Structures are given as structure tokens and as C-alpha cells.
Short mmCIF file of C-alpha atoms in Angstrom, two decimals:
data_model
loop_
_atom_site.label_atom_id
_atom_site.label_comp_id
_atom_site.label_asym_id
_atom_site.label_seq_id
_atom_site.Cartn_x
_atom_site.Cartn_y
_atom_site.Cartn_z
CA MET A 30 -11.80 -18.88 81.41
CA ASP A 31 -8.33 -20.01 82.20
CA ASP A 32 -5.16 -18.19 81.33
CA PRO A 33 -3.73 -19.92 77.80
CA ASN A 34 -0.21 -18.50 79.12
CA PRO A 35 1.94 -20.85 81.10
CA ASP A 36 3.22 -20.17 84.69
CA PRO A 37 6.12 -17.47 83.96
CA PHE A 38 7.56 -19.21 87.77
CA VAL A 39 7.80 -22.58 85.66
CA LEU A 40 10.77 -23.41 83.58
CA ASP A 41 10.55 -24.84 80.03
CA HIS A 42 13.77 -26.70 80.69
CA ALA A 43 12.04 -28.39 83.77
CA THR A 44 8.86 -29.08 82.44
CA GLU A 45 10.92 -30.63 79.16
CA VAL A 46 12.79 -32.81 81.27
CA ALA A 47 9.99 -34.11 83.28
CA GLY A 48 8.26 -34.80 79.95
CA VAL A 49 10.88 -37.33 79.07
CA MET A 50 9.85 -39.46 82.31
CA ILE A 51 6.15 -38.58 82.68
CA GLY A 52 4.81 -37.25 79.03
CA LYS A 53 1.31 -37.94 78.00
CA ASP A 54 -0.05 -37.71 74.90
CA THR A 55 -1.96 -34.47 74.36
CA PRO A 56 -4.07 -32.68 71.65
CA PHE A 57 -0.55 -31.13 70.30
CA ALA A 58 1.72 -33.96 70.40
CA ASP A 59 2.27 -37.62 70.62
CA ARG A 60 5.57 -37.71 72.37
CA VAL A 61 5.11 -40.02 75.34
CA GLY A 62 7.44 -40.10 78.35
CA VAL A 63 9.60 -43.21 79.41
CA ALA A 64 7.16 -43.68 82.31
CA PRO A 65 4.26 -41.48 81.54
CA ASN A 66 2.36 -42.99 84.64
CA ALA A 67 4.68 -42.54 87.35
CA GLU A 68 4.53 -40.27 90.36
CA LEU A 69 7.09 -37.28 90.16
CA HIS A 70 8.28 -35.07 92.78
CA SER A 71 10.16 -31.89 91.82
CA MET A 72 12.07 -28.95 93.71
CA ALA A 73 13.48 -25.92 92.55
CA LEU A 74 16.52 -23.75 93.63
CA VAL A 75 17.26 -20.27 93.99
CA ASN A 76 21.06 -21.12 92.98
CA ILE A 77 22.77 -24.19 91.93
CA PHE A 78 26.16 -22.84 91.22
CA SER A 79 27.53 -21.51 94.66
CA ASP A 80 25.19 -23.35 97.40
CA ASP A 81 26.01 -26.95 97.84
CA ASN A 82 24.72 -26.98 100.95
CA GLY A 83 21.30 -25.53 99.86
CA VAL A 84 21.19 -28.17 96.93
CA ALA A 85 22.25 -31.18 99.34
CA LEU A 86 19.18 -30.08 101.66
CA SER A 87 16.93 -29.92 98.79
CA LEU A 88 18.02 -33.60 97.68
CA ASN A 89 17.79 -35.03 101.57
CA ARG A 90 14.07 -33.33 101.81
CA LEU A 91 13.10 -35.04 98.32
CA ALA A 92 14.96 -38.62 99.46
CA THR A 93 13.08 -38.51 102.58
CA LEU A 94 9.38 -37.60 101.34
CA ASN A 95 6.87 -39.82 103.09
CA VAL A 96 6.38 -41.90 99.53
CA ASN A 97 8.34 -44.56 98.20
CA VAL A 98 10.97 -42.45 96.31
CA THR A 99 13.37 -44.87 94.16
CA ALA A 100 15.46 -42.82 91.93
CA ILE A 101 16.31 -38.97 91.78
CA ASN A 102 17.12 -37.35 88.44
CA LEU A 103 19.55 -34.54 88.56
CA SER A 104 19.58 -32.62 85.49
CA ILE A 105 21.80 -29.95 86.99
CA SER A 106 25.07 -31.31 86.26
CA PRO A 107 27.28 -27.97 87.02
CA ALA A 108 26.10 -28.24 90.80
CA LEU A 109 27.96 -31.57 91.12
CA GLN A 110 31.89 -30.98 91.07
CA PHE A 111 34.53 -28.58 91.47
CA SER A 112 37.45 -30.32 89.75
CA GLU A 113 38.28 -32.08 86.59
CA ASP A 114 39.52 -35.00 88.30
CA PRO A 115 36.50 -37.56 88.82
CA ASP A 116 37.56 -38.07 92.25
CA GLY A 117 34.55 -38.04 93.93
CA ASN A 118 35.96 -35.33 96.93
CA SER A 119 33.47 -32.67 96.28
CA HIS A 120 30.85 -31.96 98.61
CA MET A 121 27.96 -32.61 96.43
CA SER A 122 29.43 -36.00 95.14
CA GLU A 123 30.09 -37.08 99.01
CA PHE A 124 26.45 -36.01 99.62
CA VAL A 125 25.23 -38.14 96.81
CA ASP A 126 26.95 -41.12 97.67
CA TRP A 127 26.28 -40.65 101.31
CA SER A 128 22.14 -40.40 100.69
CA ALA A 129 22.39 -43.23 98.07
CA ARG A 130 23.32 -45.69 100.74
CA GLN A 131 21.62 -44.04 103.64
CA HIS A 132 18.02 -43.12 101.95
CA ASP A 133 18.28 -46.56 99.37
CA VAL A 134 18.04 -44.33 96.20
CA LEU A 135 19.37 -44.26 92.88
CA TYR A 136 20.72 -40.99 92.07
CA VAL A 137 21.07 -40.48 88.05
CA ILE A 138 23.12 -37.42 86.81
CA ALA A 139 23.45 -35.53 83.55
CA TRP A 140 26.81 -35.72 82.58
CA GLY A 141 26.95 -31.65 81.32
CA ASN A 142 27.78 -30.20 78.06
CA VAL A 143 30.53 -28.73 76.03
CA ASP A 144 29.31 -25.45 75.90
CA GLU A 145 28.57 -24.43 79.42
CA ASN A 146 30.62 -21.93 80.97
CA PRO A 147 34.12 -22.71 81.94
CA ALA A 148 33.42 -21.44 85.20
CA PHE A 149 30.70 -23.90 85.95
CA ARG A 150 31.59 -27.13 87.87
CA LYS A 151 32.59 -30.12 85.65
CA PRO A 152 30.20 -33.23 85.39
CA GLY A 153 29.03 -35.22 88.24
CA ASP A 154 31.64 -37.79 89.83
CA SER A 155 29.65 -39.68 91.98
CA PHE A 156 30.39 -43.53 92.75
CA ASN A 157 27.30 -44.96 93.79
CA GLY A 158 24.89 -43.12 91.35
CA ILE A 159 24.68 -43.20 87.43
CA THR A 160 26.28 -40.62 85.31
CA VAL A 161 24.53 -40.49 82.07
CA ALA A 162 26.16 -38.79 78.77
CA GLY A 163 24.01 -38.06 75.33
CA SER A 164 24.08 -40.01 72.19
CA GLU A 165 23.09 -38.46 69.13
CA ARG A 166 21.22 -40.29 66.01
CA ASP A 167 23.87 -41.94 63.35
CA GLY A 168 22.05 -43.48 60.40
CA GLY A 169 18.63 -42.92 62.18
CA VAL A 170 19.49 -44.80 65.46
CA TYR A 171 20.59 -43.19 69.03
CA ARG A 172 23.96 -45.09 69.08
CA LYS A 173 26.62 -42.47 68.92
CA TRP A 174 28.52 -40.32 71.15
CA TRP A 175 27.03 -36.79 71.16
CA THR A 176 29.54 -34.20 70.12
CA GLY A 177 27.70 -31.78 72.46
CA ASN A 178 29.09 -33.65 75.52
CA HIS A 179 31.24 -32.06 78.40
CA VAL A 180 34.72 -33.75 77.55
CA THR A 181 37.24 -34.58 80.46
CA GLU A 182 40.88 -35.85 79.42
CA ASP A 183 41.59 -38.52 82.05
CA ALA A 184 44.87 -39.91 82.27
CA GLU A 185 45.13 -43.55 81.08
CA GLY A 186 43.63 -46.21 83.08
CA ALA A 187 41.87 -43.03 85.60
CA ARG A 188 38.39 -44.06 87.02
CA THR A 189 35.80 -42.41 84.52
CA SER A 190 32.33 -41.28 85.63
CA VAL A 191 30.35 -42.14 82.77
CA SER A 192 27.91 -45.04 83.17
CA LEU A 193 25.93 -44.82 80.44
CA LEU A 194 24.72 -43.42 76.97
CA ALA A 195 21.02 -42.28 76.37
CA PRO A 196 19.62 -40.07 73.69
CA GLY A 197 20.74 -36.39 74.36
CA GLU A 198 20.72 -34.51 70.90
CA GLY A 199 17.44 -33.80 69.09
CA VAL A 200 15.33 -35.20 71.54
CA GLU A 201 11.28 -34.41 70.87
CA VAL A 202 9.50 -32.76 73.57
CA LEU A 203 6.76 -30.49 74.43
CA SER A 204 7.22 -27.10 75.55
CA LEU A 205 5.34 -25.05 77.85
CA ASN A 206 3.59 -23.31 74.75
CA ASN A 207 2.61 -26.88 73.71
CA GLN A 208 5.33 -26.86 70.75
CA GLN A 209 6.62 -30.29 69.83
CA ILE A 210 10.45 -29.04 69.64
CA PRO A 211 13.79 -30.75 69.35
CA VAL A 212 16.23 -29.79 72.44
CA ASP A 213 19.81 -30.96 72.94
CA GLY A 214 21.61 -31.62 76.36
CA THR A 215 22.66 -34.47 78.75
CA SER A 216 19.76 -33.12 80.99
CA PHE A 217 17.32 -34.84 78.45
CA ALA A 218 19.79 -38.15 78.18
CA ALA A 219 19.53 -38.60 82.49
CA PRO A 220 15.94 -38.79 82.58
CA HIS A 221 15.61 -41.68 80.24
CA VAL A 222 17.94 -43.74 82.53
CA THR A 223 15.39 -42.34 85.61
CA ALA A 224 12.55 -43.44 84.25
CA THR A 225 13.67 -46.94 82.93
CA THR A 226 14.30 -47.46 86.72
CA ALA A 227 10.74 -46.81 87.65
CA LEU A 228 9.88 -49.16 85.04
CA LEU A 229 11.91 -51.68 86.78
CA HIS A 230 10.50 -50.89 89.74
CA GLN A 231 6.87 -51.31 89.19
CA TYR A 232 7.82 -54.43 87.58
CA ALA A 233 9.27 -56.01 90.77
CA LYS A 234 6.94 -54.33 93.00
CA PRO A 235 3.83 -56.79 92.75
CA LYS A 236 6.16 -59.51 92.81
CA VAL A 237 7.70 -58.60 96.06
CA ASP A 238 4.31 -57.71 97.60
CA ALA A 239 2.73 -61.38 96.82
CA ALA A 240 6.45 -62.85 98.10
CA GLU A 241 7.14 -64.48 94.47
CA PRO A 242 9.76 -66.90 94.63
CA ARG A 243 13.19 -64.82 93.39
CA TRP A 244 11.77 -61.62 94.29
CA THR A 245 12.23 -59.85 97.50
CA VAL A 246 13.21 -56.48 98.37
CA ASN A 247 16.61 -56.88 96.97
CA SER A 248 15.03 -56.71 93.83
CA ARG A 249 14.44 -52.92 94.72
CA ARG A 250 17.75 -51.97 95.88
CA HIS A 251 19.59 -49.07 94.05
CA GLU A 252 22.72 -51.16 93.76
CA THR A 253 20.41 -54.21 91.75
CA MET A 254 19.11 -51.14 89.13
CA LYS A 255 22.33 -49.89 88.48
CA ALA A 256 24.12 -53.48 88.00
CA VAL A 257 20.97 -54.35 85.53
CA LEU A 258 20.61 -51.28 84.12
CA LEU A 259 24.71 -51.21 82.98
CA ASN A 260 24.84 -54.91 82.01
CA SER A 261 21.93 -54.86 79.99
CA ALA A 262 23.54 -51.65 77.97
CA ASP A 263 23.60 -51.85 74.15
CA LYS A 264 27.06 -52.70 72.81
CA LEU A 265 27.35 -54.50 69.45
CA ALA A 266 24.49 -55.45 67.35
CA GLY A 267 23.02 -59.02 67.94
CA VAL A 268 24.30 -59.55 70.95
CA HIS A 269 21.56 -60.42 73.70
CA GLY A 270 19.28 -58.64 71.79
CA SER A 271 21.02 -55.20 70.99
CA THR A 272 20.07 -53.60 67.91
CA ARG A 273 23.08 -51.47 67.17
CA ASP A 274 26.73 -50.90 67.47
CA VAL A 275 27.53 -47.95 69.92
CA LEU A 276 30.07 -45.43 69.09
CA ASN A 277 32.51 -43.71 71.14
CA ARG A 278 34.04 -40.15 70.72
CA PHE A 279 36.27 -41.31 68.02
CA GLY A 280 33.83 -43.36 65.82
CA GLN A 281 34.87 -46.46 67.68
CA ASP A 282 32.84 -49.34 69.10
CA TRP A 283 33.52 -51.39 72.15
CA THR A 284 36.06 -53.77 70.30
CA ASP A 285 38.50 -50.80 70.06
CA SER A 286 38.01 -49.47 73.32
CA PRO A 287 40.54 -49.73 76.02
CA ALA A 288 37.93 -51.15 78.26
CA SER A 289 37.94 -54.47 76.32
CA MET A 290 41.68 -54.63 76.44
CA SER A 291 42.25 -53.89 79.89
CA SER A 292 41.03 -55.77 83.23
CA GLU A 293 41.71 -52.38 85.16
CA ILE A 294 39.40 -50.45 82.89
CA PRO A 295 35.87 -51.70 83.03
CA LEU A 296 33.92 -48.98 81.87
CA ASP A 297 34.72 -46.98 78.32
CA GLU A 298 35.12 -43.39 79.10
CA TRP A 299 33.03 -42.17 76.46
CA MET A 300 30.02 -44.44 76.66
CA GLY A 301 30.64 -46.38 80.28
CA ALA A 302 28.69 -49.87 79.44
CA GLY A 303 27.13 -49.01 76.58
CA HIS A 304 23.47 -47.42 75.49
CA LEU A 305 20.32 -47.69 77.44
CA ASN A 306 18.12 -50.08 75.90
CA ALA A 307 14.87 -50.23 78.26
CA ARG A 308 13.59 -53.49 76.37
CA ARG A 309 16.49 -55.39 77.42
CA SER A 310 16.83 -53.89 80.96
CA LEU A 311 13.58 -55.62 81.47
CA ARG A 312 14.67 -58.97 79.92
CA GLN A 313 17.68 -58.78 82.21
CA PHE A 314 15.89 -58.27 85.43
CA GLN A 315 12.56 -60.39 84.60
CA SER A 316 14.70 -63.36 85.36
CA GLY A 317 15.03 -62.87 89.03
CA GLU A 318 17.28 -63.66 92.03
CA TYR A 319 19.90 -66.29 92.15
CA ASP A 320 22.04 -66.94 95.34
CA PRO A 321 25.74 -68.22 94.35
CA GLY A 322 25.43 -71.75 93.55
CA LEU A 323 24.13 -72.89 90.30
CA VAL A 324 22.66 -70.09 88.24
CA PRO A 325 20.78 -70.01 84.77
CA SER A 326 22.57 -68.08 81.92
CA ILE A 327 20.58 -64.63 82.83
CA GLY A 328 20.22 -63.88 86.24
CA TRP A 329 21.27 -60.81 89.12
CA ASP A 330 21.97 -61.16 92.74
CA PHE A 331 22.29 -58.72 95.43
CA HIS A 332 24.63 -60.33 98.19
CA THR A 333 27.47 -60.10 100.83
CA ALA A 334 31.06 -60.49 99.80
CA GLY A 335 32.36 -62.72 102.30
CA GLY A 336 34.92 -65.17 100.98
CA PRO A 337 34.60 -65.88 97.11
CA ASN A 338 31.29 -66.23 95.95
CA ASP A 339 30.60 -68.58 92.91
CA TYR A 340 27.74 -68.61 90.54
CA ILE A 341 28.37 -71.75 88.60
CA PHE A 342 26.06 -71.62 85.25
CA ASP A 343 23.84 -75.20 85.20
CA SER A 344 24.86 -75.95 81.62
CA GLN A 345 27.24 -75.90 79.07
CA ILE A 346 27.86 -72.67 77.23
CA GLY A 347 28.28 -73.59 73.58
CA GLY A 348 29.97 -69.86 72.52
CA GLY A 349 29.18 -66.45 72.50
CA TYR A 350 29.39 -63.40 74.41
CA ILE A 351 29.01 -62.92 78.30
CA ALA A 352 28.30 -59.46 80.01
CA ALA A 353 28.41 -59.69 83.91
CA THR A 354 28.31 -56.55 85.78
CA LEU A 355 29.53 -56.17 89.69
CA VAL A 356 28.38 -52.56 91.46
CA TRP A 357 29.11 -51.94 95.35
CA ASP A 358 28.92 -48.87 97.10
CA ARG A 359 31.48 -46.67 98.34
CA ARG A 360 31.19 -45.78 102.03
CA VAL A 361 31.07 -41.85 102.66
CA GLU A 362 30.59 -41.41 106.31
CA LYS A 363 28.99 -38.02 107.95
CA ILE A 364 30.66 -36.55 111.02
CA THR A 365 27.49 -36.37 112.96
CA PRO A 366 24.77 -39.03 112.67
CA GLY A 367 21.31 -38.82 111.42
CA ASN A 368 19.67 -36.89 108.25
CA TYR A 369 21.64 -34.39 106.37
CA MET A 370 21.30 -31.09 108.35
CA ASP A 371 22.17 -27.20 107.47
CA GLY A 372 25.97 -27.27 107.38
CA ASP A 373 26.60 -31.02 107.83
CA GLN A 374 30.32 -32.35 106.93
CA PHE A 375 31.73 -35.54 105.94
CA GLU A 376 34.43 -37.34 107.35
CA ASN A 377 37.78 -36.69 105.72
CA GLN A 378 38.61 -40.18 104.62
CA THR A 379 41.39 -41.74 102.36
CA ALA A 380 39.98 -43.28 99.12
CA GLN A 381 40.92 -46.47 100.73
CA GLN A 382 39.10 -45.99 103.51
CA ARG A 383 35.77 -45.34 101.78
CA LEU A 384 36.12 -47.66 98.77
CA ASN A 385 36.26 -51.72 99.49
CA ASN A 386 38.09 -53.51 96.35
CA LEU A 387 35.83 -56.11 94.80
CA ASP A 388 37.00 -57.93 91.70
CA LEU A 389 35.26 -60.30 89.02
CA TYR A 390 36.57 -63.42 87.05
CA LEU A 391 35.40 -65.71 84.53
CA MET A 392 36.44 -68.69 85.03
CA PRO A 393 35.95 -72.62 84.20
CA ALA A 394 33.91 -74.24 86.34
CA ASN A 395 35.87 -76.78 87.62
CA SER A 396 38.94 -74.83 88.91
CA THR A 397 39.42 -73.06 92.02
CA ASP A 398 42.75 -71.40 91.19
CA LEU A 399 42.04 -67.84 89.97
CA MET A 400 44.85 -67.52 87.68
CA ASP A 401 42.53 -69.92 85.60
CA ALA A 402 40.44 -66.86 84.43
CA ILE A 403 39.71 -66.29 80.94
CA SER A 404 38.43 -63.13 81.74
CA VAL A 405 38.91 -60.47 84.55
CA SER A 406 37.79 -57.47 85.67
CA ASN A 407 39.86 -55.52 88.39
CA SER A 408 39.94 -51.81 88.76
CA MET A 409 41.63 -50.40 91.74
CA VAL A 410 39.84 -47.24 91.39
CA GLN A 411 36.02 -48.13 90.52
CA ASN A 412 33.37 -49.45 92.20
CA VAL A 413 32.05 -51.18 89.10
CA GLU A 414 33.45 -54.25 87.54
CA HIS A 415 32.46 -55.24 84.25
CA ILE A 416 33.30 -58.17 81.51
CA PHE A 417 32.13 -58.37 78.03
CA PHE A 418 34.19 -61.10 76.79
CA GLU A 419 33.34 -63.80 73.53
CA ILE A 420 33.74 -67.20 74.91
CA LEU A 421 34.93 -69.05 71.84
CA THR A 422 35.48 -72.71 73.69
CA PRO A 423 32.45 -74.31 74.69
CA GLY A 424 32.45 -75.50 78.20
CA GLU A 425 31.00 -75.04 81.63
CA TYR A 426 32.02 -71.71 83.64
CA LYS A 427 31.41 -69.53 86.35
CA LEU A 428 31.41 -66.27 87.77
CA VAL A 429 33.58 -65.57 90.91
CA VAL A 430 33.23 -62.49 92.88
CA VAL A 431 36.23 -61.98 95.37
CA ASN A 432 36.37 -59.35 97.68
CA ASN A 433 40.17 -57.91 99.11
CA PRO A 434 38.98 -55.96 102.03
CA VAL A 435 40.73 -52.61 102.35
CA GLY A 436 41.01 -49.89 105.22
CA GLY A 437 38.44 -50.33 108.18
CA ILE A 438 35.20 -51.44 105.44
CA GLY A 439 35.88 -55.52 106.29
CA ASP A 440 34.26 -58.46 104.45
CA ASN A 441 30.35 -57.43 104.93
CA GLN A 442 30.32 -55.24 101.86
CA THR A 443 27.21 -55.74 100.11
CA TYR A 444 27.17 -55.82 96.02
CA ALA A 445 24.89 -56.37 93.14
CA LEU A 446 25.94 -58.52 90.02
CA ALA A 447 24.10 -59.07 86.86
CA TRP A 448 24.90 -61.66 84.43
CA TRP A 449 23.84 -62.27 80.97
CA PHE A 450 25.29 -65.36 78.95
CA GLY A 451 25.02 -65.96 75.15
CA ASN A 452 23.69 -69.04 74.54
CA PRO A 453 23.47 -70.21 71.44
CA SER A 454 19.87 -69.08 70.09
CA PRO A 455 17.12 -70.79 68.49
CA PRO A 456 16.71 -70.49 64.47
CA GLY A 457 14.82 -67.30 63.88
CA ASP A 458 15.94 -65.56 67.48
CA TYR A 459 17.15 -62.45 65.34
CA ASN A 460 17.56 -60.01 68.24
CA GLY A 461 19.39 -62.97 70.40
CA ASN A 462 17.40 -62.93 73.60
CA GLY A 463 17.30 -66.78 73.61
CA SER A 464 13.53 -66.99 72.49
CA VAL A 465 11.81 -66.53 68.93
CA GLY A 466 9.08 -63.91 69.46
CA PRO A 467 7.02 -60.92 67.75
CA GLU A 468 10.31 -58.69 68.26
CA ASP A 469 12.30 -60.98 65.83
CA TYR A 470 9.76 -60.38 63.04
CA ASP A 471 9.88 -56.81 63.58
CA LEU A 472 13.50 -56.63 63.48
CA TRP A 473 13.59 -58.95 60.53
CA ARG A 474 11.03 -56.46 58.94
CA SER A 475 12.81 -53.24 59.23
CA SER A 476 16.42 -55.11 58.20
CA PHE A 477 14.69 -56.35 54.96
CA GLY A 478 17.17 -56.56 52.05
CA SER A 479 19.84 -55.62 54.13
CA THR A 480 23.35 -57.43 54.63
CA SER A 481 23.36 -58.54 57.84
CA SER A 482 24.77 -61.78 60.40
CA LEU A 483 21.06 -61.80 61.21
CA ALA A 484 20.68 -64.13 58.25
CA ALA A 485 20.00 -67.37 59.45
CA ASP A 486 18.58 -69.55 56.41
CA GLY A 487 21.96 -70.78 55.61
CA ASN A 488 21.89 -69.91 52.16
CA GLY A 489 25.29 -68.02 52.50
CA ASN A 490 24.30 -64.85 51.11
CA ASN A 491 23.95 -62.99 54.68
CA VAL A 492 21.04 -61.01 53.20
CA ILE A 493 17.67 -60.57 55.21
CA ASP A 494 15.30 -62.19 53.05
CA ALA A 495 12.00 -63.79 52.67
CA ALA A 496 13.80 -67.41 53.69
CA ASP A 497 15.01 -65.78 56.99
CA TYR A 498 11.13 -65.16 57.29
CA ALA A 499 10.18 -68.74 57.02
CA VAL A 500 12.65 -69.61 59.57
CA TRP A 501 10.97 -67.23 62.03
CA ARG A 502 7.53 -68.29 61.04
CA ASP A 503 9.04 -72.18 61.71
CA ASN A 504 10.25 -71.47 64.98
CA LEU A 505 7.97 -68.92 66.69
CA GLY A 506 7.75 -69.79 70.15
CA ALA A 507 10.87 -71.60 70.52
CA GLY A 508 13.49 -70.89 73.03
CA VAL A 509 13.09 -69.53 76.58
CA GLY A 510 9.84 -69.13 77.84
CA SER A 511 7.18 -67.98 75.17
CA GLY A 512 9.20 -65.82 73.10
CA THR A 513 6.82 -62.92 73.74
CA ALA A 514 8.28 -59.92 75.34
CA ALA A 515 6.44 -58.73 78.35
CA ALA A 516 4.42 -55.59 78.15
CA VAL A 517 6.24 -52.69 79.53
CA PRO A 518 4.55 -51.94 82.83
CA GLU A 519 3.13 -48.40 83.80
CA PRO A 520 4.46 -47.35 87.01
CA SER A 521 1.45 -45.56 88.94
CA SER A 522 2.73 -46.53 92.12
CA ILE A 523 6.87 -45.72 91.73
CA VAL A 524 7.63 -42.39 92.42
CA LEU A 525 10.44 -40.26 90.93
CA ALA A 526 12.15 -37.15 91.93
CA LEU A 527 13.45 -34.41 89.66
CA MET A 528 15.64 -31.58 90.70
CA PHE A 529 15.61 -28.13 88.65
CA ALA A 530 16.36 -24.54 89.10
CA THR A 531 14.76 -21.41 88.91
CA ALA A 532 15.30 -18.47 86.43
CA VAL A 533 19.02 -18.23 87.46
CA PHE A 534 19.53 -21.84 85.79
CA GLY A 535 17.34 -20.81 82.94
CA THR A 536 19.87 -18.57 81.68
CA ALA A 537 21.97 -21.75 80.85
CA CYS A 538 19.37 -22.57 78.06
CA ARG A 539 19.20 -21.21 74.68
CA SER A 540 16.09 -19.40 73.56
CA SER A 541 15.93 -20.65 70.09
CA VAL A 542 13.63 -23.62 69.24
CA VAL A 543 16.73 -25.69 69.71
CA ARG A 544 17.95 -25.53 73.11
CA ARG A 545 20.96 -27.22 74.67
CA CYS A 546 20.65 -27.33 78.24
CA PRO A 547 22.73 -28.76 81.26
#
């Protein structure tokens, strides 16, 4: 008879983080992970607090496994930075940025928790990865900055390394003892993003293998994944299919954020680009790749920045929001060529030597003067530009990517761009994705009786009622495509990687039923 006790050398923390990604139904619980059929490789470490070189060697080994590793989950935030400043100059952050480019892997990093030992290193500040903070429920919906997140007080306009929010408080997981328990921590926010990346890869893989139009290996680049995930994040309910208003540390939504008011601050300090939305990320991604020139209202591109690249929308925009996200890699060079070896160091370069300066402009389609732009994102310290802007005047518009080469990087900078224009939706399109389908009925049903701008029957009372159902019924199938949301794929051939630690790491976790882990 098998021993009913769990292996003492397997940590609860590691099991639970993995469960968020690949958990499956059991006789004890029905908590299914985001990507339950993904292939997961994991590696344990003896000490993540004092051995940067050991962590880097382990990561390098994961990234170079003889399998298609597409994303590495780092629920070990204390290992990634020494200082409070998000300057990316710690050895581990340099390694992550180097490896992302060298191995074409998306690193997803837990932000860290407020109750961690002050001697621990502060949250990861990778440029080329995605750093994830946790959200908590507000009104039953994950949409609010979790008070357990680590907090930094950056100077106004300084770079923030937070990229996204994802569920981090009261996340239901299955423990090693087959108990369904709630856990807290950014360790459990990060794997939501990592596993969503696996779903996107699985959607792309058969299309790339079949050489379908608009689907090449570009769709599987880590920059493309990052741009799609950030651009499809929720900010305001009703915009592009979002069903929640996302709130920062102070209970403010995006419209009160410095990022909405300054062209030099692309991401909010507390919520990055917003809250992860796996369904919307698939909708963003499934549009396919479009080169500069005429493009549809939703799409993405992986391209090289030479001169200005214009993305001209192929139809007049009648109003509504546009979301556009531009990402590119910081270039960290290793002193010795080849893969990371024991004791390797990175070149001591200035910020300008490592980071090109790309800017993003929203402009009238017929203008060639950047001064005519109606919205701009032009941070000097980020490798992300982000526009979230409400167009009030109907017209023809375009996005322009401009490269301002600095240092020795030159004009061959590759980038990924994702965009989503809010064209007027057909009646009954309650989630704003451009089509009327079953998901709109689900939203109508869950909102019935409430006061909302979703009400579309024209009776002026803004109450979701039976008349709104009739609008949905009469327009079912209208809009882009059939209106039916694509099924979320199960990535049987996509490989994720998970980093966790041995018992030394376990001491950072609470032993009570509700645990908070890095």
C-alpha cells in the first residue's frame, strides 16, 4: 500500500504554485489550474537568499532544457534584487534580461510581499520580464491592489517594475495533504500569468506548424507574449470586453493614475497595465500579426524599428478607447560568450548603452508631423510604452513607432506592438469585444437588475433588464466573426518552468491554513 503521507522533501509552497498552473480535478477538490495539461519542469535550490550565481545557473539550465521552454515562473521574489531602486542592475536582474533575449523565454516574476523579512532583497526589477503584483477581491471580483503586496515609494516619474495584477489573496489551492485551502502571496499571482502564456502558445503552435497566414514564429516570441498580455489587461469595465474597474493601492482607477496623465509614465506604479484577463488576451492574440501599413482594429506585430513605422487603421474610428502597448528588450551583454557558466559576469554598461529609446504616437492617419499626435507615450526610462486613450472625435487614425537610437544599440531594435481600437459595438455586445455571442448573455444574466452603462435598450433607465435580453437575442451573431468566444486550449505540448526552494525557502511561509508566501 502506498504511503499516504506526502514526500517531506516536497514543499507545500512549490506544490501550490504548480497547482495554480497545472492543477487538475481530484476526488478532493475541483480547483483546476489555468493550463492543466501544460508540461511543467521544476528545480529546487538550497538557498535563494545568498547565492545569485546558483540561482542563475539553475535558471540557465531550465531555459536550455532539450524541450520547448516558453516561460519561466519565478515565485522567488527575494532572490532578484538588492536595492530599493528599480534600476535593473542587480546580478539576478541582469541575468534575467540577458536570458530572456538569449533563450527567447518570458520570465514571470512575483513582486513580493509586505511582510517579508526586511533583510530580504526587494521585488524583481527585470526589464525584459513581467513582474506581477497580487490583487484581492472587491465585491467578489479580483480587481483591487492587495494590501499584502510589497510597497516601494518611487520618485515621481521613476520607472516601476510592476507589469500586471493577478489574483494574490485567498487563492484556493490543493495542498499536499489534499486539503483545499486559501493562500495569499504574489507567489500565486505570478503563475496565473505564466500559465496564460502557455495557453497563448498552444493557440499559436498549430497555426505556426501549418504555416497559416499571419502566424509565424514571431507569434511565439517572448516580446509578443508580453505585449499581448499587457495590452489586454483590464482597466475600466465595459472597455474592450473588460468586466471590472481595476483599483490601485489608493482605491483609484486608471483615470486617476499618473500614467493616464503623463506621456512619460506608461504604466501605473501599483497595477502596471492593469489586471490579467486570460480571455481578453486570447481575443487580442487571435487576430494575428500585421506588418506596418493598413491594419484592422485589433492586432499585433513583431518587427524591427528602422525609420518610423506607421500602422494605419483600415476603417474610420467612430470613437471609443484605444489600447496600444509597445515593448522591446533591454540589451545586457555577458563578458564571455555563450551560455551562462559558473561565476559569469555581465558587462558594466550605462543605461543608455543597454536600452534603446522607442516612442509610440497616436496620430491622424494623413499626418506626418509628430506634433499632430493626440496621444503619446515617450518614457525615457522604460522599455514599455503604453497608450490608453479615449478618442472623442471620429476620424482616420494610425499608430507610429519611432526609434531614437542611443548608445551603441543602433536602429536594428526589434519590438512587439499590440493594439486594440474600440470601434462602436453592435447592439447586444455587452462585453465590448466587437461581436454578440454567448459571453454577452452571461454578462447580461450576471448583471440583471443592476444599474450599468451596459444597458442598451434605449429606454434611458440604465438598468439591465428583460429589454436588454431582447437586444442581445435579436443581434446574436452580429459583429466580428461569429460572436462565439474561442475555446481556451489545453497546452499539452507547451512547456513551463517553475523555480522554488527547499526547506530554507519554506521558512518564509506561514504554517497556518492561510499562508502567505513570497
